[in-house]
């Protein structure tokens, strides 16, 4: 079942980051209007963590489709 608002959220993210499937933590912070520390806190939460993909030892990427889904989840 698709979450309410998912397609609209994904479309907005695709407008912000055309031709991209994932963004880094700094880009995510700018898109959400928060600081980088807040994004890392969301990544490390136990309940409903921000989804990431490890791209090496110190590089985290956030897939746009998973970010859109995460943004639409209810607490």
C-alpha atoms as a printed R data frame, in Angstrom:
   type eleno elety resid chain resno      x      y       z
1  ATOM     1    CA   UNK     A     1  0.000  0.000   0.000
2  ATOM     2    CA   UNK     A     2  1.373  3.377  -0.986
3  ATOM     3    CA   UNK     A     3  1.627  6.049   1.695
4  ATOM     4    CA   UNK     A     4 -0.471  9.200   1.374
5  ATOM     5    CA   UNK     A     5  1.576 11.991  -0.177
6  ATOM     6    CA   UNK     A     6  4.396  9.712  -1.344
7  ATOM     7    CA   UNK     A     7  4.191 10.548  -5.061
8  ATOM     8    CA   UNK     A     8  4.008 14.282  -4.410
9  ATOM     9    CA   UNK     A     9  6.954 14.148  -2.002
10 ATOM    10    CA   UNK     A    10  9.036 12.104  -4.432
11 ATOM    11    CA   UNK     A    11  8.184 14.511  -7.267
12 ATOM    12    CA   UNK     A    12  9.344 17.449  -5.141
13 ATOM    13    CA   UNK     A    13 12.616 15.682  -4.286
14 ATOM    14    CA   UNK     A    14 13.142 14.833  -7.961
15 ATOM    15    CA   UNK     A    15 12.684 18.512  -8.839
16 ATOM    16    CA   UNK     A    16 15.267 19.500  -6.223
17 ATOM    17    CA   UNK     A    17 17.726 16.823  -7.370
18 ATOM    18    CA   UNK     A    18 17.117 16.062 -11.061
19 ATOM    19    CA   UNK     A    19 18.805 12.974 -12.524
20 ATOM    20    CA   UNK     A    20 19.768 11.712  -9.044
21 ATOM    21    CA   UNK     A    21 18.642  8.587  -7.217
22 ATOM    22    CA   UNK     A    22 20.405  9.386  -3.935
23 ATOM    23    CA   UNK     A    23 21.771 12.388  -2.059
24 ATOM    24    CA   UNK     A    24 24.370 12.827   0.661
25 ATOM    25    CA   UNK     A    25 23.704 13.891   4.241
26 ATOM    26    CA   UNK     A    26 24.511 17.555   3.619
27 ATOM    27    CA   UNK     A    27 22.085 17.736   0.664
28 ATOM    28    CA   UNK     A    28 19.425 16.015   2.764
29 ATOM    29    CA   UNK     A    29 19.875 18.594   5.521
30 ATOM    30    CA   UNK     A    30 19.445 21.447   3.033
31 ATOM    31    CA   UNK     A    31 16.353 19.828   1.491
32 ATOM    32    CA   UNK     A    32 14.738 19.319   4.907
33 ATOM    33    CA   UNK     A    33 15.795 22.708   6.224
34 ATOM    34    CA   UNK     A    34 17.663 21.290   9.216
35 ATOM    35    CA   UNK     A    35 21.304 21.085  10.201
36 ATOM    36    CA   UNK     A    36 23.510 18.075   9.470
37 ATOM    37    CA   UNK     A    37 23.565 16.988  13.119
38 ATOM    38    CA   UNK     A    38 19.778 16.635  13.045
39 ATOM    39    CA   UNK     A    39 20.012 14.366   9.992
40 ATOM    40    CA   UNK     A    40 22.598 12.144  11.723
41 ATOM    41    CA   UNK     A    41 20.356 12.000  14.794
42 ATOM    42    CA   UNK     A    42 17.467 10.855  12.567
43 ATOM    43    CA   UNK     A    43 19.691  8.212  10.956
44 ATOM    44    CA   UNK     A    44 20.587  6.780  14.372
45 ATOM    45    CA   UNK     A    45 17.073  6.709  15.827
46 ATOM    46    CA   UNK     A    46 15.788  3.331  17.004
47 ATOM    47    CA   UNK     A    47 12.187  3.948  15.889
48 ATOM    48    CA   UNK     A    48 11.727  5.007  12.254
49 ATOM    49    CA   UNK     A    49 15.376  5.803  11.388
50 ATOM    50    CA   UNK     A    50 16.195  7.812   8.262
51 ATOM    51    CA   UNK     A    51 17.154  5.187   5.639
52 ATOM    52    CA   UNK     A    52 20.717  5.268   4.301
53 ATOM    53    CA   UNK     A    53 23.058  3.235   2.138
54 ATOM    54    CA   UNK     A    54 26.739  2.929   3.055
55 ATOM    55    CA   UNK     A    55 28.980  3.863   0.130
56 ATOM    56    CA   UNK     A    56 32.313  3.151   1.767
57 ATOM    57    CA   UNK     A    57 33.715  3.570   5.221
58 ATOM    58    CA   UNK     A    58 32.602  7.185   5.768
59 ATOM    59    CA   UNK     A    59 30.083  7.962   3.009
60 ATOM    60    CA   UNK     A    60 26.344  7.690   3.574
61 ATOM    61    CA   UNK     A    61 23.844  8.192   0.769
62 ATOM    62    CA   UNK     A    62 20.096  8.613   1.152
63 ATOM    63    CA   UNK     A    63 17.985  7.203  -1.707
64 ATOM    64    CA   UNK     A    64 15.328  9.703  -2.777
65 ATOM    65    CA   UNK     A    65 12.538  7.110  -2.973
66 ATOM    66    CA   UNK     A    66 13.265  5.884   0.555
67 ATOM    67    CA   UNK     A    67 13.546  9.471   1.835
68 ATOM    68    CA   UNK     A    68 10.133 10.285   0.344
69 ATOM    69    CA   UNK     A    69  8.617  7.207   1.987
70 ATOM    70    CA   UNK     A    70 10.266  8.113   5.324
71 ATOM    71    CA   UNK     A    71  8.908 11.657   5.102
72 ATOM    72    CA   UNK     A    72  5.364 10.296   4.669
73 ATOM    73    CA   UNK     A    73  5.435  7.883   7.620
74 ATOM    74    CA   UNK     A    74  3.267  8.656  10.583
75 ATOM    75    CA   UNK     A    75  4.777  8.469  14.066
